[in-house]
Amino acid sequence: MKQILYRLFEHQYLDRNEARTLLQRIASGTCNEAQIASLITVFLMRNISVEELTGFREALLEMSLPVDLSAYPFIDIVGTGGDGKNTFNISTSACFVLAGAGYHVVKHGNYGASSVSGASNVMEQHGVKFTTDIDKLRASLDTCRIAYLHAPLFNPALKAVAPVRKNLAVRSFFNILGPLVNPAIPQYQLLGVYNLPLARLYTYAYQASGIRFGVVHSLDGYDEISLTGEFKVTMPEKEKIYTPEAIGFQRVQEADLFGGDTPADAARIFSAVLHNTATDAQRNCVVANAAFAIQVLCPDKTLEACIDEARESLASGRALDVFKRFVEING
């Protein structure tokens, strides 16, 4: 580890096998917290390479607990985190909107590392118990079209670095890895990233993996479609910059998306979204992200049709019904 750190401090890059071996060593507990913190710092000061990302991903997936949910054509909606915006749980809310609209979702998430409330925080606030029981996960998909995978239960390497990530409270290359290591291996994924270089990096990674993808980035720094300004969407067949107004939404302010100071605050906003009592800004932001997720699944549908589907899922109460059944099964 000492030799690797010296190389990285000298601006050298790891090849795929070196990156894979390094992450295996971290997971085995042979690296101390100071070394892990130094490694995180390196990747804050320079971009991760495609080779490094691929090696890290391979190591995590090889060590992850296998989850065979291949009978369901499902999507995962996730953000890298690390944008420093402390928004409410937009992608998690969008997952339930999608399930309410009739699509299968397998959400891979964790506690917040650089924000107050990650997906796992908001799940726990509503009484959800995390599980690795494959029968229970399948029952959740059969009953309400959504299952939740709490990352530390399935990814031992992520569990090993959790204390360091929490204490540093800054984004890390583990934020970058998280969306790529859903152990159920989604066929579809909508991913939000916090800068344009990352959008390019993930596009290359997705093209190599065969996953049908959408990568979104709000140009003012959000790792989701925030509707606070222009945003870029990359899919296999298109790369386009949108304005909120061009897709039928009013522009919102940063304060409109604030997730609160505690996980309980974030959970209240999440609940208000699904009850369709949230503010217009909160609701529209979730609808926009869900709509582009639908377009990832159904590229032949117009964006207008996808937006209508997402809105109807909330307005009809189907998204809320899905969530209530989800909590019953997973509580």
XYZ file of C-alpha atoms in Angstrom, residues 67-235:
169
model
C -28.417 -11.594 -6.066
C -30.243 -13.299 -8.936
C -33.189 -11.117 -9.896
C -32.680 -11.624 -13.628
C -36.298 -12.773 -14.106
C -37.325 -9.102 -13.791
C -36.366 -6.445 -16.385
C -35.513 -3.793 -13.801
C -33.941 -0.354 -13.590
C -31.909 1.353 -10.886
C -32.086 5.144 -10.417
C -29.113 6.497 -8.525
C -26.873 9.509 -8.080
C -23.173 9.481 -7.326
C -23.684 11.807 -4.373
C -20.899 14.187 -3.500
C -22.409 17.255 -5.162
C -22.525 19.114 -1.840
C -26.116 20.253 -2.429
C -27.831 18.270 0.370
C -31.027 17.778 -1.612
C -33.905 15.633 -0.424
C -34.005 12.005 -1.628
C -34.920 12.699 -5.245
C -33.742 9.485 -6.912
C -35.293 7.304 -4.185
C -38.604 9.133 -4.597
C -38.376 8.654 -8.371
C -37.909 4.907 -7.872
C -41.326 4.621 -6.216
C -42.900 6.818 -8.879
C -41.536 4.414 -11.484
C -42.819 1.371 -9.602
C -46.200 3.076 -9.343
C -46.148 3.535 -13.104
C -45.747 -0.221 -13.566
C -41.977 -0.698 -13.956
C -39.678 -2.948 -11.912
C -36.976 -1.234 -9.852
C -34.066 -2.657 -7.844
C -32.566 0.235 -5.905
C -29.016 -0.143 -4.592
C -28.322 2.432 -1.890
C -26.499 3.355 1.279
C -26.467 5.772 4.192
C -25.550 9.350 3.373
C -21.774 9.904 3.337
C -21.574 13.495 2.094
C -25.227 14.443 2.703
C -27.609 14.277 5.647
C -29.784 11.485 4.299
C -28.951 8.731 1.847
C -31.480 6.248 0.506
C -30.881 3.859 3.436
C -31.495 6.641 5.957
C -34.889 7.484 4.488
C -35.813 3.791 4.253
C -34.986 3.254 7.938
C -36.935 6.362 8.926
C -40.030 4.640 7.525
C -39.398 1.363 9.340
C -37.811 -0.609 6.493
C -35.559 -3.507 7.558
C -32.725 -4.361 5.194
C -32.353 -7.951 4.051
C -30.278 -10.289 1.900
C -33.094 -12.871 1.774
C -33.565 -13.518 -1.949
C -37.095 -14.856 -1.451
C -38.102 -11.675 0.360
C -36.534 -9.511 -2.349
C -38.402 -11.437 -5.046
C -41.642 -11.187 -3.050
C -41.134 -7.420 -2.856
C -40.720 -7.240 -6.644
C -43.733 -9.489 -7.215
C -45.969 -7.514 -4.849
C -44.956 -3.907 -5.440
C -42.389 -3.998 -8.284
C -39.522 -2.640 -6.173
C -36.754 -4.143 -4.034
C -34.059 -2.390 -2.022
C -30.452 -3.558 -1.622
C -28.586 -1.928 1.283
C -25.032 -1.705 -0.053
C -23.046 -2.690 3.104
C -24.948 -5.995 3.317
C -23.957 -6.926 -0.226
C -20.594 -5.182 -0.661
C -18.067 -5.950 2.094
C -15.512 -3.498 0.696
C -17.995 -0.631 1.010
C -18.679 -1.667 4.602
C -14.927 -1.665 5.365
C -14.492 1.956 4.305
C -17.749 3.315 5.722
C -16.220 4.885 8.869
C -13.534 6.692 6.854
C -16.060 8.002 4.327
C -18.331 9.226 7.099
C -15.525 10.936 9.017
C -14.139 12.642 5.906
C -17.656 13.691 4.805
C -16.461 14.516 1.297
C -17.134 12.781 -1.985
C -14.769 9.938 -2.889
C -14.154 7.445 -5.646
C -16.523 5.160 -3.725
C -19.294 7.595 -4.704
C -18.244 6.934 -8.293
C -18.170 3.162 -7.794
C -21.478 2.862 -5.955
C -23.761 3.130 -9.001
C -21.724 0.523 -10.900
C -21.771 -2.217 -8.277
C -25.449 -3.043 -7.835
C -24.976 -6.789 -7.188
C -28.191 -7.611 -9.038
C -26.589 -6.207 -12.246
C -29.414 -4.004 -13.606
C -30.215 -4.134 -17.299
C -31.167 -0.439 -17.179
C -29.867 2.466 -15.129
C -30.441 6.205 -14.800
C -27.414 7.793 -13.183
C -26.896 11.349 -11.950
C -23.347 12.741 -11.814
C -21.914 15.953 -10.345
C -19.669 17.007 -13.245
C -19.225 16.560 -16.998
C -15.919 14.612 -16.894
C -17.711 11.986 -14.795
C -20.543 11.880 -17.308
C -18.025 10.974 -20.018
C -16.323 8.406 -17.776
C -19.583 6.620 -16.996
C -20.657 6.738 -20.628
C -17.500 4.803 -21.578
C -18.047 2.361 -18.702
C -21.684 1.748 -19.629
C -20.871 1.278 -23.305
C -18.397 -1.444 -22.332
C -20.835 -3.151 -19.929
C -23.851 -3.385 -22.243
C -26.218 -1.748 -19.728
C -28.832 0.511 -21.345
C -28.228 3.815 -19.599
C -29.063 7.439 -19.117
C -26.502 9.762 -17.526
C -27.816 13.111 -16.271
C -26.018 16.174 -14.936
C -27.340 19.611 -14.050
C -24.803 22.111 -15.307
C -24.876 24.037 -12.017
C -23.466 21.007 -10.219
C -26.330 18.718 -9.188
C -26.020 14.945 -9.590
C -29.628 14.757 -10.785
C -32.087 16.756 -12.852
C -32.616 19.617 -10.427
C -34.649 21.964 -12.671
C -32.532 24.809 -11.259
C -31.031 25.407 -14.716
C -29.809 23.644 -17.818
C -29.053 19.937 -17.613
C -27.408 17.419 -19.893
C -28.744 13.938 -20.674
C -26.668 11.244 -22.378
C -28.244 8.023 -23.645
